[in-house]
Coordinates of C-alpha atoms in Angstrom, one line a residue:
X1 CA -5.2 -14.3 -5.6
X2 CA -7.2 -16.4 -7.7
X3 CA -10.9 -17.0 -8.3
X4 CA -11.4 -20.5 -6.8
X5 CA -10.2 -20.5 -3.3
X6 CA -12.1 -23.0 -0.6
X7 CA -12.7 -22.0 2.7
X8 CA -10.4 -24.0 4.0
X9 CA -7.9 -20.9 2.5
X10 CA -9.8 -18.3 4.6
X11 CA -9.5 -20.4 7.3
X12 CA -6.0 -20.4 7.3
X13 CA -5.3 -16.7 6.3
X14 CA -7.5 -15.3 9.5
X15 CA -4.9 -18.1 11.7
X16 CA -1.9 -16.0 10.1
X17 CA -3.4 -12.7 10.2
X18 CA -4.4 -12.9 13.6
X19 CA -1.5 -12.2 15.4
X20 CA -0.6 -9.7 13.2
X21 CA -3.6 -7.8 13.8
X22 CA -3.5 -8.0 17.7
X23 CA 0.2 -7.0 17.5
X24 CA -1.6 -3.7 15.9
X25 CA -4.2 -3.6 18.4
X26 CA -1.9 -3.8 21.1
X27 CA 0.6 -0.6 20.2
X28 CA 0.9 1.7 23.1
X29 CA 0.6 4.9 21.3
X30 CA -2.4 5.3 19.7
X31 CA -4.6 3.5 22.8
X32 CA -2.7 6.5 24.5
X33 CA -3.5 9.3 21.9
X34 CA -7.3 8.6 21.6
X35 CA -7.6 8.5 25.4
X36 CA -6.1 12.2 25.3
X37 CA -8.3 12.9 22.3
X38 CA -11.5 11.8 24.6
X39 CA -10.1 14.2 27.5
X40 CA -10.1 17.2 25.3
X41 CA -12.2 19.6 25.0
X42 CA -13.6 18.5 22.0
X43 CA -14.5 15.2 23.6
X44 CA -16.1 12.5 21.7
X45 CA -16.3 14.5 18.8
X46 CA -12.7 14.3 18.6
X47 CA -12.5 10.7 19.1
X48 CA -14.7 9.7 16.7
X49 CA -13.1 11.4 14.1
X50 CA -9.5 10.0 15.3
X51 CA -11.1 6.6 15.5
X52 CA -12.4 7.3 11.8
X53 CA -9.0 8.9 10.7
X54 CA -7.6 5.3 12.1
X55 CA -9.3 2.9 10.3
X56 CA -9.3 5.2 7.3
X57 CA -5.5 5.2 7.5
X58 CA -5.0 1.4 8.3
X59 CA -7.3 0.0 5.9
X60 CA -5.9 2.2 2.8
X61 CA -2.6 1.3 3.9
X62 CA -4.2 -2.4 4.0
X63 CA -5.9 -1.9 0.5
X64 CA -1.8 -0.6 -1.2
X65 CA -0.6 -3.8 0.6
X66 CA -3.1 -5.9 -0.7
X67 CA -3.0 -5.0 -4.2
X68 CA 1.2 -5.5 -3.8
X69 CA 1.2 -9.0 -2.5
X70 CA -1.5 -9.9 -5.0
X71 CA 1.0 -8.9 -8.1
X72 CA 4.3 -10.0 -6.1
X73 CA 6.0 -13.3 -5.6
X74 CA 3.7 -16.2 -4.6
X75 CA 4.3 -18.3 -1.6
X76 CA 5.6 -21.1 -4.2
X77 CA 7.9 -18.9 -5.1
X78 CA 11.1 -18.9 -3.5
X79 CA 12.0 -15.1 -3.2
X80 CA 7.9 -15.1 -1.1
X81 CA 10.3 -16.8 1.8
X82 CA 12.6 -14.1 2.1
X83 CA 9.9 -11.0 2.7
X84 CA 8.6 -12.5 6.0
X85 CA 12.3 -13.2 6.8
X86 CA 13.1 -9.9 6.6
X87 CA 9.8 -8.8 7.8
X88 CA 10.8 -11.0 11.2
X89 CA 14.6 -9.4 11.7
X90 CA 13.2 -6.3 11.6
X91 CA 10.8 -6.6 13.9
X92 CA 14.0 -8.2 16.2
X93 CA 15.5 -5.3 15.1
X94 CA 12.7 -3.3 16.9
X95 CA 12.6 -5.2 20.4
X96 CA 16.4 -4.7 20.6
X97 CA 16.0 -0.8 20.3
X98 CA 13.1 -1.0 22.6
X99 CA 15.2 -3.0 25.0
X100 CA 18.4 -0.3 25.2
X101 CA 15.9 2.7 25.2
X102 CA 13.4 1.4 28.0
X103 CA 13.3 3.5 31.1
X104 CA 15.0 2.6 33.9
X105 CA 13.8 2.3 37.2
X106 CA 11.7 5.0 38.7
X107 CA 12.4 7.1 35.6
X108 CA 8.8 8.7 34.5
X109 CA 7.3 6.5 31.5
X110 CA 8.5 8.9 27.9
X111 CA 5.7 10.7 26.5
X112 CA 6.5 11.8 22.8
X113 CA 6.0 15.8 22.8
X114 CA 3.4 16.1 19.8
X115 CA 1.3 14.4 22.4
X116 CA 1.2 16.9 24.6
X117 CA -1.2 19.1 22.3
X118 CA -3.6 16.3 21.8
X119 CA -5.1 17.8 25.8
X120 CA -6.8 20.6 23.1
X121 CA -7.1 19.0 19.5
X122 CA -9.7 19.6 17.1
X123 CA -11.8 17.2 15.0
X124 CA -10.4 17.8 11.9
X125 CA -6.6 17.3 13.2
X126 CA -7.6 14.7 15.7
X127 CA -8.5 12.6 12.5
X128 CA -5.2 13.6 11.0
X129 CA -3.1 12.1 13.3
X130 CA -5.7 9.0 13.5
X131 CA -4.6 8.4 9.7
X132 CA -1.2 8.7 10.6
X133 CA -0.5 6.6 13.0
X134 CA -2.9 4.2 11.0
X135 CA -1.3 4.6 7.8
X136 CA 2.1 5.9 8.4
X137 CA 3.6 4.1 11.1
X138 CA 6.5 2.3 10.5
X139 CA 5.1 -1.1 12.4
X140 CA 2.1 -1.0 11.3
X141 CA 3.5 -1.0 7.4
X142 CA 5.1 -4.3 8.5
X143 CA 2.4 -5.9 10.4
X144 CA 0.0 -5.2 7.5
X145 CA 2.7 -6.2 4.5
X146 CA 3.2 -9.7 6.3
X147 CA -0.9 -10.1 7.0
X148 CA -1.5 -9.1 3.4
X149 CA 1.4 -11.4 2.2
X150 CA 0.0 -14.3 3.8
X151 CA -3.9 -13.2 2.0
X152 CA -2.0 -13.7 -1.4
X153 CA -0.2 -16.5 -0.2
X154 CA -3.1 -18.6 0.8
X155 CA -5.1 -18.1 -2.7
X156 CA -7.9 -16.1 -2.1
X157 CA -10.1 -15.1 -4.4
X158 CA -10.8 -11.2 -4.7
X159 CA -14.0 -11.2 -2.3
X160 CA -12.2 -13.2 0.4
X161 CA -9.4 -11.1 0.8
X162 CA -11.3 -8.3 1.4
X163 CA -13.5 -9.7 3.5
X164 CA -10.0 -11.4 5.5
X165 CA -8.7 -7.7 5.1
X166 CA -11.6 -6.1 6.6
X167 CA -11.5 -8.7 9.5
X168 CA -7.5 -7.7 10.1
X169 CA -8.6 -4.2 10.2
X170 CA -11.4 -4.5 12.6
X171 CA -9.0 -7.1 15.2
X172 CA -6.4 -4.2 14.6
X173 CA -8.6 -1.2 16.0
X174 CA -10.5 -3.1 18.5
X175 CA -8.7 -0.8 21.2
X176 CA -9.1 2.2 19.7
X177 CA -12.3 1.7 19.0
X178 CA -12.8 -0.2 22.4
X179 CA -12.1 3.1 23.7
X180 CA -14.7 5.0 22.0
X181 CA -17.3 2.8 22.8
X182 CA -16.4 2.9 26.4
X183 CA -16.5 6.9 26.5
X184 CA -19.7 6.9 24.3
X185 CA -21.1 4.7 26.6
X186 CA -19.7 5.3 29.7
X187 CA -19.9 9.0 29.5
X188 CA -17.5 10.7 32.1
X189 CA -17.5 7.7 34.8
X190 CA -15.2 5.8 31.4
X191 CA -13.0 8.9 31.9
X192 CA -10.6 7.4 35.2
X193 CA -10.6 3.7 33.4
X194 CA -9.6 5.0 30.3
X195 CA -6.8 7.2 32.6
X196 CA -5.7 3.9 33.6
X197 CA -5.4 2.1 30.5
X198 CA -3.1 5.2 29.5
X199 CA -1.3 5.2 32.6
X200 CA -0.4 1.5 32.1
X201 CA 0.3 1.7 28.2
X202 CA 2.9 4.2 28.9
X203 CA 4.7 2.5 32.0
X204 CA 4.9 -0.6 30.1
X205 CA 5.2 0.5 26.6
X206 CA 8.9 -1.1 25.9
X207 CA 7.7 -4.2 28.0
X208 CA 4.4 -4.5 25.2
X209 CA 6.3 -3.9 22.4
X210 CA 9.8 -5.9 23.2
X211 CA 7.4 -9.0 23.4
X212 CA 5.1 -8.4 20.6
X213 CA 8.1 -7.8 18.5
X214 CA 9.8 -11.0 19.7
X215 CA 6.8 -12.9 19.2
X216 CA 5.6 -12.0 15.8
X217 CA 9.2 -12.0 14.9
X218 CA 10.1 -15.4 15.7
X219 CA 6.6 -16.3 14.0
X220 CA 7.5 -14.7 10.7
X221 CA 11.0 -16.2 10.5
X222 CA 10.0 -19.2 11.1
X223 CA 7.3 -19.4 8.2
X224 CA 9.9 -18.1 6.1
X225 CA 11.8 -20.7 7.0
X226 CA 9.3 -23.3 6.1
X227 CA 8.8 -21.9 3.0
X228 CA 12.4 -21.9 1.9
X229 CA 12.7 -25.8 3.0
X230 CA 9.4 -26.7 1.4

């Protein structure tokens, strides 16, 4: 990242970033885990602090990133072409096991066991698990390492990649925090919406993710591509 960058860099880094950060908005699993949250018994009090423990845990993960790409290869440099590469297989990688693990039909959508306490969570855990599956989830570690990439890439100065960075992080919790907004507004009447949402995001969890995966995949591999050739 340099000091000089034109907007016309900032441009360009929100147009790479921004499927990135809706393939993190859309993962099944934590639009799931904060609709429990806001059915406990702790309620909104909960969510808030797992929607707090979220972006907590996505934007340090964001900040690590950052700071990584910023000292790596640049996107001049020919090794920079191999990391979305990679990046890309992986995330093929992911849509295959998705694909031999979906349910089959009339088999009961999966629901992981440590969601099953999540009915009666506290505040202080609720935004424990909100950093996790922020910070410590496997996708997201590769979603945000190929957004942050392309920041360094694209020559931002200092100010602009935080400010693209905050943007990513913002497009990447807009359902979680959707969520919130909907129970803190909505009160109780939210409560069979937000049922819904869950329902759906766990019948069609491989579906979501086998797509995103493919998507974004393809997408990386073939900017790697272009950068080898260029």
């Amino acid at each position: 990242m340099d000091g000089g960058s034109t907007g016309g860099g900032v441009v360009a880094a929100v147009n790479d970033m921004l499927p990135l950060a809706m393939a993190v908005a859309l993962s099944p699993f934590p639009i799931v885990a904060i609709v429990l949250v806001l059915g406990a018994r702790a309620g909104l009090r909960a969510g808030v602090a797992f929607s707090a423990g979220w972006l907590l845990g996505l934007g340090s993960l964001g900040a690590l990133l950052l700071i990584a790409a910023a000292r790596g290869p640049g996107s001049d440099d020919p090794i920079g072409g191999f990391v979305p590469i990679g990046i890309g297989l992986a995330l093929f990688a992911g849509a295959r096991r998705k694909w031999r693990t979906r349910p089959r039909a009339a088999e009961p959508p999966r629901v992981p066991g440590w969601m099953a306490s999540l009915n009666d969570i506290s505040a202080g855990r609720a935004a424990l698990i909100g950093a996790g599956l922020g910070g410590l989830n496997p996708k997201n570690i590769g979603l945000v390492f190929a957004a942050t990439t392309s920041m360094a890439g694209n020559g931002l100065s200092r100010h602009e990649a935080i400010a693209c960075l905050a943007v990513f992080i913002l497009l990447g919790s807009v359902t979680v925090l959707g969520a919130l907004v909907a129970r803190a507004l909505g009160g109780q009447r939210a409560a069979a919406p937000l049922e819904a949402v869950k329902q759906f995001m766990l019948a069609n969890n491989n579906v979501i993710m086998i797509t995103v995966f493919l998507l974004i995949g393809a997408k990386l591999i073939g900017e790697g591509l272009a950068s080898l050739s260029g």
